[in-house]
């Protein structure tokens, strides 16, 4: 496998994010500026009412990206000109947006943390105006990236230490692909094929070769010779364009015992992995690795556990969240001030989408062996924990100031470490592939002393 | 419903797309530059071996976006610096990339066209080098946008003329959301909530209000008054935060008979639509419309056909392709020149992923009433058609020059018209919601006279 990683990260301009916004956010802003309620203090909360069907935990991802994006949430002439021409909002609102800069506070679960139904994943406190217009953007990032990381986490568990390579870029939107590569690495993937993810986040990128490269040459042998001459023997040759056994023999003849790896991309992967391993060993290539690809998901990876496979390349199933392409997180107003400046808890009353009003706090209750037992949510005040318990809310933005360490390549590394630690403390049943319930219960401690 | 549309489109810089690319594309480039095979002429083809399970047709989308993206597929200092630092490729390859500009030809199905298994959706002819490195980017765009448009098309069929509004931005990656809004409109959606889609593609944007806006105010009545005072009576009020009937009565009292619409976002939508319609009519608001939202998909839309509903807001199901979030299109080398400059058909031999080598042509065979009967694919030469038949390949890029009319807002309008015409000519069974086979067969005409 050819691989690369670049640690020299040059921070780029924050992405232009302010129109990744639903029309109604800005008309609600206009109407609330008109009524004056826009300036009330407000607390919004991101949570998911449920995990994807059958999943035992979710993984928070995208936090680093959204914190970068909040910095870029400004309205320049391009955006203001559009909003004016298209008559989305009135002059008063355009003037407000021209000066917009988020000046409130954001707390949330660290990126990489496991979450459960109703975990308060992100909390935004500011004026209603400021918090309202971030809704769509924050949810887009968290819903996408968390869906990918939640699927990726099950794959790295199934792989049980063998490296997983993210290769799904071609099966999702080109920008979603970059975010998916990032989320996969947060959840334990070793590397990605996506070059832009390498540029933006310093993630290690790797590659093998496609069937087209073999077909381009007059013979498979000519293709292998070209690849080895140019990339060196420590490359990965794709050996299933014609006949696998002949290809492996040719590969070893040309590259010698230093051949890096061979890739299997079709057919009975388990049977082929065994026969190719035997052949490689017979030929003396005991260090040549076997990479398998071909529509792998967490179940296929688990099924390959006993096969002599060295790494897994995962594409479609990863970037589509393995059956759950979105995380169903919502962003709800849970508290706001009244005319006296006092906070009032609020919640929608409709029967089938009940929410718990009030500001939330959260801790993960751990037993004496450090195993998670309960997700404890305090409503209105922090829950009391004992020495084993772990508080879950980090303070990402303090009065508009982004705190260091959460964004860029540094944020990805930190999130990766958090994911690893968070999964390690879950009960063993979290590692089961078959369908089940959330692995720990969520318990509310109401504010009533 | 508040709505806007802006026709003053200012073309922007083409998007920077060159690193939306898998690592192996560039290492294959390096190895083929080394062997010299990089300069062979090559024909690559995009096709899908199958439609998503149970679907009767697919819809090509993203073509306009990818044509814009090919123009932006250049390697500046940013990309070259990364590729050098990360040691992805050698100096010779970096020099090649520094001068890269696609100079070949691209043909394909017009955006909006229906497609079937093995339809040659896009054909790229150039040197191997040029065509090879576009693979990931082209597939990302087509797989994502076609998945969304294919789902959207079934929704607009189910809606049977009632407007569908795209509202799914928060449930997908923020850039994928813009592309999804665009693809939805190609497939017949009337509008979107996504403001960036309004800016980029001149798509009409619309909005209502969220529960948070009601909860922000001291009473629902105060929220309605604020919205109407600021937006005018012809707005859409969200009436299910507390009690629907009280909310509708209050809305009519405040806005009068000119109230634009009410939105229902939870509960038994069919029952509520009937009771709200009766109440509105009793109150004299016969022109006030009813908008329904709340996790609609094509089946829920079809189930609401007999309910007094005026428009459908569709979110999650749209942006996730209603169960098929990617279109499973692949990009395969089907022909390339040999040392004498003669084209040779090529195809992978592996058993379970068979491909048909050779350059493809396509027409849709129509009967005397203009109804499609067969997807005819010519291999190596164009199939003969009669006067009813319709040739399917458009020539988008001619020797590197993008032909006019396919990109920007103009491309979206053209694709929307093509979708409408293409669906209209399919057999009636294409409009069925339940699972089935492709509605017309794909037939190959081999090159053997």
PDB file of C-alpha atoms in Angstrom, chain B residues 51-296:
ATOM      1  CA  UNK B  51     -31.138   0.028  -9.767  1.00  0.00           C
ATOM      2  CA  UNK B  52     -31.716   0.329  -6.029  1.00  0.00           C
ATOM      3  CA  UNK B  53     -33.708  -2.698  -4.882  1.00  0.00           C
ATOM      4  CA  UNK B  54     -37.294  -2.499  -6.068  1.00  0.00           C
ATOM      5  CA  UNK B  55     -36.953   0.738  -8.033  1.00  0.00           C
ATOM      6  CA  UNK B  56     -38.354   0.878 -11.562  1.00  0.00           C
ATOM      7  CA  UNK B  57     -36.079   3.563 -12.950  1.00  0.00           C
ATOM      8  CA  UNK B  58     -33.310   5.900 -11.857  1.00  0.00           C
ATOM      9  CA  UNK B  59     -32.809   9.612 -12.600  1.00  0.00           C
ATOM     10  CA  UNK B  60     -29.462  10.995 -13.730  1.00  0.00           C
ATOM     11  CA  UNK B  61     -28.503  14.069 -11.741  1.00  0.00           C
ATOM     12  CA  UNK B  62     -25.381  16.032 -10.937  1.00  0.00           C
ATOM     13  CA  UNK B  63     -24.242  16.395 -14.534  1.00  0.00           C
ATOM     14  CA  UNK B  64     -24.298  20.185 -14.420  1.00  0.00           C
ATOM     15  CA  UNK B  65     -22.347  20.180 -11.184  1.00  0.00           C
ATOM     16  CA  UNK B  66     -19.695  17.807 -12.428  1.00  0.00           C
ATOM     17  CA  UNK B  67     -19.238  19.762 -15.642  1.00  0.00           C
ATOM     18  CA  UNK B  68     -18.621  22.885 -13.523  1.00  0.00           C
ATOM     19  CA  UNK B  69     -16.271  20.815 -11.374  1.00  0.00           C
ATOM     20  CA  UNK B  70     -14.198  19.543 -14.294  1.00  0.00           C
ATOM     21  CA  UNK B  71     -13.456  23.199 -15.118  1.00  0.00           C
ATOM     22  CA  UNK B  72     -12.176  23.637 -11.582  1.00  0.00           C
ATOM     23  CA  UNK B  73     -10.135  20.446 -11.625  1.00  0.00           C
ATOM     24  CA  UNK B  74      -6.726  22.147 -11.483  1.00  0.00           C
ATOM     25  CA  UNK B  75      -3.762  21.757  -9.176  1.00  0.00           C
ATOM     26  CA  UNK B  76      -2.599  24.995  -7.592  1.00  0.00           C
ATOM     27  CA  UNK B  77       0.243  25.504  -5.145  1.00  0.00           C
ATOM     28  CA  UNK B  78      -2.055  24.405  -2.307  1.00  0.00           C
ATOM     29  CA  UNK B  79      -2.699  20.971  -3.788  1.00  0.00           C
ATOM     30  CA  UNK B  80       0.764  20.480  -5.247  1.00  0.00           C
ATOM     31  CA  UNK B  81       2.394  21.512  -1.984  1.00  0.00           C
ATOM     32  CA  UNK B  82       0.328  18.949  -0.094  1.00  0.00           C
ATOM     33  CA  UNK B  83       1.033  16.170  -2.602  1.00  0.00           C
ATOM     34  CA  UNK B  84       4.733  16.909  -2.385  1.00  0.00           C
ATOM     35  CA  UNK B  85       4.941  17.182   1.412  1.00  0.00           C
ATOM     36  CA  UNK B  86       2.874  14.058   1.899  1.00  0.00           C
ATOM     37  CA  UNK B  87       4.911  12.237  -0.774  1.00  0.00           C
ATOM     38  CA  UNK B  88       1.858  11.023  -2.595  1.00  0.00           C
ATOM     39  CA  UNK B  89       3.559  11.176  -5.987  1.00  0.00           C
ATOM     40  CA  UNK B  90       6.959  11.939  -7.512  1.00  0.00           C
ATOM     41  CA  UNK B  91       8.265  15.072  -9.200  1.00  0.00           C
ATOM     42  CA  UNK B  92       7.402  13.949 -12.746  1.00  0.00           C
ATOM     43  CA  UNK B  93       3.796  13.472 -11.682  1.00  0.00           C
ATOM     44  CA  UNK B  94       3.660  16.809  -9.858  1.00  0.00           C
ATOM     45  CA  UNK B  95       4.893  18.511 -13.016  1.00  0.00           C
ATOM     46  CA  UNK B  96       2.182  16.777 -15.014  1.00  0.00           C
ATOM     47  CA  UNK B  97      -0.485  17.862 -12.527  1.00  0.00           C
ATOM     48  CA  UNK B  98       0.731  21.462 -12.451  1.00  0.00           C
ATOM     49  CA  UNK B  99      -0.255  21.780 -16.116  1.00  0.00           C
ATOM     50  CA  UNK B 100      -3.388  19.637 -15.860  1.00  0.00           C
ATOM     51  CA  UNK B 101      -6.447  20.807 -17.695  1.00  0.00           C
ATOM     52  CA  UNK B 102      -8.967  18.310 -19.025  1.00  0.00           C
ATOM     53  CA  UNK B 103      -8.665  18.371 -22.823  1.00  0.00           C
ATOM     54  CA  UNK B 104     -10.761  15.364 -23.797  1.00  0.00           C
ATOM     55  CA  UNK B 105     -14.397  14.676 -24.633  1.00  0.00           C
ATOM     56  CA  UNK B 106     -17.350  13.903 -22.376  1.00  0.00           C
ATOM     57  CA  UNK B 107     -20.701  12.534 -23.542  1.00  0.00           C
ATOM     58  CA  UNK B 108     -23.581  11.430 -21.401  1.00  0.00           C
ATOM     59  CA  UNK B 109     -27.261  11.212 -20.632  1.00  0.00           C
ATOM     60  CA  UNK B 110     -28.781  14.655 -20.244  1.00  0.00           C
ATOM     61  CA  UNK B 111     -29.298  15.584 -16.623  1.00  0.00           C
ATOM     62  CA  UNK B 112     -32.841  14.651 -15.559  1.00  0.00           C
ATOM     63  CA  UNK B 113     -33.024  11.658 -17.916  1.00  0.00           C
ATOM     64  CA  UNK B 114     -34.326   8.319 -16.622  1.00  0.00           C
ATOM     65  CA  UNK B 115     -31.736   5.532 -16.608  1.00  0.00           C
ATOM     66  CA  UNK B 116     -31.759   1.742 -16.276  1.00  0.00           C
ATOM     67  CA  UNK B 117     -29.268  -1.014 -15.439  1.00  0.00           C
ATOM     68  CA  UNK B 118     -26.161  -0.628 -17.629  1.00  0.00           C
ATOM     69  CA  UNK B 119     -27.245   2.638 -19.257  1.00  0.00           C
ATOM     70  CA  UNK B 120     -23.970   4.358 -20.294  1.00  0.00           C
ATOM     71  CA  UNK B 121     -24.654   7.435 -18.219  1.00  0.00           C
ATOM     72  CA  UNK B 122     -21.352   9.204 -18.830  1.00  0.00           C
ATOM     73  CA  UNK B 123     -18.529   8.515 -21.277  1.00  0.00           C
ATOM     74  CA  UNK B 124     -15.110  10.116 -20.959  1.00  0.00           C
ATOM     75  CA  UNK B 125     -12.613   9.880 -23.813  1.00  0.00           C
ATOM     76  CA  UNK B 126      -9.125  11.282 -23.407  1.00  0.00           C
ATOM     77  CA  UNK B 127      -5.687  10.026 -22.499  1.00  0.00           C
ATOM     78  CA  UNK B 128      -5.732   7.457 -19.711  1.00  0.00           C
ATOM     79  CA  UNK B 129      -4.005  10.030 -17.507  1.00  0.00           C
ATOM     80  CA  UNK B 130      -6.720  12.639 -17.863  1.00  0.00           C
ATOM     81  CA  UNK B 131      -9.654  10.269 -17.528  1.00  0.00           C
ATOM     82  CA  UNK B 132      -8.161   8.257 -14.675  1.00  0.00           C
ATOM     83  CA  UNK B 133      -7.810  11.100 -12.210  1.00  0.00           C
ATOM     84  CA  UNK B 134     -11.399  12.306 -12.668  1.00  0.00           C
ATOM     85  CA  UNK B 135     -12.857   8.982 -11.470  1.00  0.00           C
ATOM     86  CA  UNK B 136     -13.575   9.679  -7.829  1.00  0.00           C
ATOM     87  CA  UNK B 137     -14.931  13.163  -8.341  1.00  0.00           C
ATOM     88  CA  UNK B 138     -17.258  12.199 -11.195  1.00  0.00           C
ATOM     89  CA  UNK B 139     -18.644   9.239  -9.274  1.00  0.00           C
ATOM     90  CA  UNK B 140     -19.125  11.236  -6.074  1.00  0.00           C
ATOM     91  CA  UNK B 141     -21.283  13.780  -7.847  1.00  0.00           C
ATOM     92  CA  UNK B 142     -23.289  11.330  -9.945  1.00  0.00           C
ATOM     93  CA  UNK B 143     -23.810   8.760  -7.208  1.00  0.00           C
ATOM     94  CA  UNK B 144     -25.029  11.294  -4.688  1.00  0.00           C
ATOM     95  CA  UNK B 145     -27.134  13.520  -6.866  1.00  0.00           C
ATOM     96  CA  UNK B 146     -28.702  10.644  -8.844  1.00  0.00           C
ATOM     97  CA  UNK B 147     -29.657   8.849  -5.635  1.00  0.00           C
ATOM     98  CA  UNK B 148     -31.459  11.956  -4.417  1.00  0.00           C
ATOM     99  CA  UNK B 149     -33.126  12.722  -7.750  1.00  0.00           C
ATOM    100  CA  UNK B 150     -34.253   9.099  -8.111  1.00  0.00           C
ATOM    101  CA  UNK B 151     -35.994   9.262  -4.737  1.00  0.00           C
ATOM    102  CA  UNK B 152     -37.334  12.760  -5.400  1.00  0.00           C
ATOM    103  CA  UNK B 153     -38.872  11.659  -8.684  1.00  0.00           C
ATOM    104  CA  UNK B 154     -40.987   9.039  -6.910  1.00  0.00           C
ATOM    105  CA  UNK B 155     -42.087  11.669  -4.406  1.00  0.00           C
ATOM    106  CA  UNK B 156     -43.229  14.121  -7.062  1.00  0.00           C
ATOM    107  CA  UNK B 157     -45.080  11.283  -8.803  1.00  0.00           C
ATOM    108  CA  UNK B 158     -46.779  10.393  -5.514  1.00  0.00           C
ATOM    109  CA  UNK B 159     -47.647  14.052  -4.948  1.00  0.00           C
ATOM    110  CA  UNK B 160     -49.436  14.052  -8.299  1.00  0.00           C
ATOM    111  CA  UNK B 161     -49.130  17.753  -9.028  1.00  0.00           C
ATOM    112  CA  UNK B 162     -49.202  19.116  -5.496  1.00  0.00           C
ATOM    113  CA  UNK B 163     -45.981  21.028  -4.800  1.00  0.00           C
ATOM    114  CA  UNK B 164     -43.198  19.298  -2.892  1.00  0.00           C
ATOM    115  CA  UNK B 165     -40.819  21.416  -0.838  1.00  0.00           C
ATOM    116  CA  UNK B 166     -37.288  20.180  -0.091  1.00  0.00           C
ATOM    117  CA  UNK B 167     -36.555  20.697   3.625  1.00  0.00           C
ATOM    118  CA  UNK B 168     -33.895  18.112   4.448  1.00  0.00           C
ATOM    119  CA  UNK B 169     -30.761  20.223   4.823  1.00  0.00           C
ATOM    120  CA  UNK B 170     -30.339  19.518   8.522  1.00  0.00           C
ATOM    121  CA  UNK B 171     -30.259  15.772   7.988  1.00  0.00           C
ATOM    122  CA  UNK B 172     -27.301  15.606   5.621  1.00  0.00           C
ATOM    123  CA  UNK B 173     -23.834  17.100   5.183  1.00  0.00           C
ATOM    124  CA  UNK B 174     -24.100  20.860   4.662  1.00  0.00           C
ATOM    125  CA  UNK B 175     -22.732  20.782   1.094  1.00  0.00           C
ATOM    126  CA  UNK B 176     -24.616  17.611   0.221  1.00  0.00           C
ATOM    127  CA  UNK B 177     -27.710  19.535   1.323  1.00  0.00           C
ATOM    128  CA  UNK B 178     -27.187  22.126  -1.401  1.00  0.00           C
ATOM    129  CA  UNK B 179     -26.718  19.416  -4.013  1.00  0.00           C
ATOM    130  CA  UNK B 180     -29.763  17.562  -2.674  1.00  0.00           C
ATOM    131  CA  UNK B 181     -31.929  20.659  -3.008  1.00  0.00           C
ATOM    132  CA  UNK B 182     -30.713  21.032  -6.581  1.00  0.00           C
ATOM    133  CA  UNK B 183     -31.350  17.356  -7.408  1.00  0.00           C
ATOM    134  CA  UNK B 184     -34.819  17.520  -5.856  1.00  0.00           C
ATOM    135  CA  UNK B 185     -35.737  20.446  -8.083  1.00  0.00           C
ATOM    136  CA  UNK B 186     -34.405  18.592 -11.131  1.00  0.00           C
ATOM    137  CA  UNK B 187     -36.840  15.797 -10.230  1.00  0.00           C
ATOM    138  CA  UNK B 188     -39.823  18.103  -9.898  1.00  0.00           C
ATOM    139  CA  UNK B 189     -39.712  19.628  -6.424  1.00  0.00           C
ATOM    140  CA  UNK B 190     -41.133  23.134  -6.430  1.00  0.00           C
ATOM    141  CA  UNK B 191     -38.757  24.774  -3.994  1.00  0.00           C
ATOM    142  CA  UNK B 192     -36.290  24.315  -1.167  1.00  0.00           C
ATOM    143  CA  UNK B 193     -35.610  25.700   2.282  1.00  0.00           C
ATOM    144  CA  UNK B 194     -31.870  25.794   1.515  1.00  0.00           C
ATOM    145  CA  UNK B 195     -30.631  29.344   1.009  1.00  0.00           C
ATOM    146  CA  UNK B 196     -27.282  28.404  -0.526  1.00  0.00           C
ATOM    147  CA  UNK B 197     -29.182  26.514  -3.248  1.00  0.00           C
ATOM    148  CA  UNK B 198     -31.061  29.739  -3.887  1.00  0.00           C
ATOM    149  CA  UNK B 199     -27.811  31.644  -4.225  1.00  0.00           C
ATOM    150  CA  UNK B 200     -26.010  29.139  -6.436  1.00  0.00           C
ATOM    151  CA  UNK B 201     -28.771  27.875  -8.673  1.00  0.00           C
ATOM    152  CA  UNK B 202     -31.511  30.478  -8.535  1.00  0.00           C
ATOM    153  CA  UNK B 203     -33.862  27.951  -6.937  1.00  0.00           C
ATOM    154  CA  UNK B 204     -36.935  29.353  -5.205  1.00  0.00           C
ATOM    155  CA  UNK B 205     -36.507  29.209  -1.428  1.00  0.00           C
ATOM    156  CA  UNK B 206     -39.374  29.049   1.049  1.00  0.00           C
ATOM    157  CA  UNK B 207     -39.869  28.889   4.772  1.00  0.00           C
ATOM    158  CA  UNK B 208     -42.445  28.654   7.501  1.00  0.00           C
ATOM    159  CA  UNK B 209     -41.569  28.775  11.221  1.00  0.00           C
ATOM    160  CA  UNK B 210     -40.243  26.358  13.840  1.00  0.00           C
ATOM    161  CA  UNK B 211     -41.638  25.401  17.225  1.00  0.00           C
ATOM    162  CA  UNK B 212     -38.828  27.372  18.819  1.00  0.00           C
ATOM    163  CA  UNK B 213     -40.326  30.569  17.452  1.00  0.00           C
ATOM    164  CA  UNK B 214     -43.623  29.861  19.202  1.00  0.00           C
ATOM    165  CA  UNK B 215     -41.871  28.786  22.413  1.00  0.00           C
ATOM    166  CA  UNK B 216     -39.731  31.926  22.378  1.00  0.00           C
ATOM    167  CA  UNK B 217     -42.790  34.077  22.853  1.00  0.00           C
ATOM    168  CA  UNK B 218     -44.895  34.197  26.003  1.00  0.00           C
ATOM    169  CA  UNK B 219     -47.910  32.781  24.186  1.00  0.00           C
ATOM    170  CA  UNK B 220     -48.607  31.151  20.847  1.00  0.00           C
ATOM    171  CA  UNK B 221     -50.808  34.131  20.037  1.00  0.00           C
ATOM    172  CA  UNK B 222     -47.919  36.541  20.643  1.00  0.00           C
ATOM    173  CA  UNK B 223     -45.751  34.456  18.275  1.00  0.00           C
ATOM    174  CA  UNK B 224     -48.416  34.477  15.560  1.00  0.00           C
ATOM    175  CA  UNK B 225     -48.895  38.223  15.955  1.00  0.00           C
ATOM    176  CA  UNK B 226     -45.156  38.807  15.650  1.00  0.00           C
ATOM    177  CA  UNK B 227     -44.877  36.668  12.533  1.00  0.00           C
ATOM    178  CA  UNK B 228     -47.872  38.238  10.817  1.00  0.00           C
ATOM    179  CA  UNK B 229     -46.867  41.777  11.762  1.00  0.00           C
ATOM    180  CA  UNK B 230     -43.433  41.223  10.259  1.00  0.00           C
ATOM    181  CA  UNK B 231     -44.092  38.870   7.332  1.00  0.00           C
ATOM    182  CA  UNK B 232     -47.668  39.805   6.389  1.00  0.00           C
ATOM    183  CA  UNK B 233     -50.820  37.676   6.505  1.00  0.00           C
ATOM    184  CA  UNK B 234     -49.707  35.567   3.527  1.00  0.00           C
ATOM    185  CA  UNK B 235     -47.310  33.587   5.701  1.00  0.00           C
ATOM    186  CA  UNK B 236     -47.370  30.009   6.974  1.00  0.00           C
ATOM    187  CA  UNK B 237     -48.096  29.550  10.677  1.00  0.00           C
ATOM    188  CA  UNK B 238     -47.003  26.405  12.490  1.00  0.00           C
ATOM    189  CA  UNK B 239     -50.100  25.291  14.398  1.00  0.00           C
ATOM    190  CA  UNK B 240     -49.110  22.148  16.293  1.00  0.00           C
ATOM    191  CA  UNK B 241     -46.985  23.419  19.166  1.00  0.00           C
ATOM    192  CA  UNK B 242     -49.862  23.098  21.648  1.00  0.00           C
ATOM    193  CA  UNK B 243     -53.440  22.428  20.518  1.00  0.00           C
ATOM    194  CA  UNK B 244     -54.061  22.465  16.762  1.00  0.00           C
ATOM    195  CA  UNK B 245     -57.658  23.631  16.820  1.00  0.00           C
ATOM    196  CA  UNK B 246     -56.989  26.548  19.187  1.00  0.00           C
ATOM    197  CA  UNK B 247     -53.974  27.487  17.109  1.00  0.00           C
ATOM    198  CA  UNK B 248     -55.951  27.548  13.857  1.00  0.00           C
ATOM    199  CA  UNK B 249     -58.672  29.661  15.450  1.00  0.00           C
ATOM    200  CA  UNK B 250     -56.088  32.102  16.797  1.00  0.00           C
ATOM    201  CA  UNK B 251     -54.294  32.224  13.460  1.00  0.00           C
ATOM    202  CA  UNK B 252     -57.474  33.119  11.605  1.00  0.00           C
ATOM    203  CA  UNK B 253     -58.480  35.698  14.204  1.00  0.00           C
ATOM    204  CA  UNK B 254     -55.125  37.435  13.867  1.00  0.00           C
ATOM    205  CA  UNK B 255     -54.437  37.097  10.143  1.00  0.00           C
ATOM    206  CA  UNK B 256     -57.984  37.159   8.790  1.00  0.00           C
ATOM    207  CA  UNK B 257     -59.029  35.459   5.594  1.00  0.00           C
ATOM    208  CA  UNK B 258     -55.768  36.316   3.854  1.00  0.00           C
ATOM    209  CA  UNK B 259     -53.791  33.886   6.035  1.00  0.00           C
ATOM    210  CA  UNK B 260     -51.465  32.080   3.604  1.00  0.00           C
ATOM    211  CA  UNK B 261     -51.136  28.630   5.105  1.00  0.00           C
ATOM    212  CA  UNK B 262     -50.898  26.538   8.229  1.00  0.00           C
ATOM    213  CA  UNK B 263     -48.325  23.824   8.773  1.00  0.00           C
ATOM    214  CA  UNK B 264     -48.923  20.459  10.460  1.00  0.00           C
ATOM    215  CA  UNK B 265     -45.729  18.751  11.615  1.00  0.00           C
ATOM    216  CA  UNK B 266     -46.806  15.890  13.888  1.00  0.00           C
ATOM    217  CA  UNK B 267     -49.543  13.447  14.757  1.00  0.00           C
ATOM    218  CA  UNK B 268     -52.151  11.891  12.466  1.00  0.00           C
ATOM    219  CA  UNK B 269     -51.630  14.045   9.409  1.00  0.00           C
ATOM    220  CA  UNK B 270     -54.563  12.626   7.441  1.00  0.00           C
ATOM    221  CA  UNK B 271     -57.090  13.125  10.222  1.00  0.00           C
ATOM    222  CA  UNK B 272     -55.722  16.535  11.110  1.00  0.00           C
ATOM    223  CA  UNK B 273     -55.702  17.703   7.510  1.00  0.00           C
ATOM    224  CA  UNK B 274     -59.414  16.906   7.246  1.00  0.00           C
ATOM    225  CA  UNK B 275     -60.364  18.571  10.520  1.00  0.00           C
ATOM    226  CA  UNK B 276     -58.188  21.633   9.912  1.00  0.00           C
ATOM    227  CA  UNK B 277     -59.597  22.016   6.398  1.00  0.00           C
ATOM    228  CA  UNK B 278     -63.142  21.865   7.748  1.00  0.00           C
ATOM    229  CA  UNK B 279     -62.322  24.394  10.449  1.00  0.00           C
ATOM    230  CA  UNK B 280     -60.617  26.778   8.028  1.00  0.00           C
ATOM    231  CA  UNK B 281     -63.567  26.570   5.654  1.00  0.00           C
ATOM    232  CA  UNK B 282     -66.060  27.165   8.486  1.00  0.00           C
ATOM    233  CA  UNK B 283     -64.087  30.220   9.511  1.00  0.00           C
ATOM    234  CA  UNK B 284     -64.237  31.511   5.940  1.00  0.00           C
ATOM    235  CA  UNK B 285     -60.568  30.849   5.145  1.00  0.00           C
ATOM    236  CA  UNK B 286     -61.210  28.802   2.028  1.00  0.00           C
ATOM    237  CA  UNK B 287     -57.990  30.029   0.428  1.00  0.00           C
ATOM    238  CA  UNK B 288     -55.719  29.299   3.362  1.00  0.00           C
ATOM    239  CA  UNK B 289     -53.547  26.325   2.408  1.00  0.00           C
ATOM    240  CA  UNK B 290     -52.394  23.334   4.454  1.00  0.00           C
ATOM    241  CA  UNK B 291     -48.732  22.326   4.378  1.00  0.00           C
ATOM    242  CA  UNK B 292     -47.780  18.979   5.908  1.00  0.00           C
ATOM    243  CA  UNK B 293     -44.313  17.914   7.027  1.00  0.00           C
ATOM    244  CA  UNK B 294     -43.070  15.302   9.580  1.00  0.00           C
ATOM    245  CA  UNK B 295     -40.905  12.559   8.137  1.00  0.00           C
ATOM    246  CA  UNK B 296     -42.714  12.242   4.841  1.00  0.00           C
TER     247      UNK B 296
END
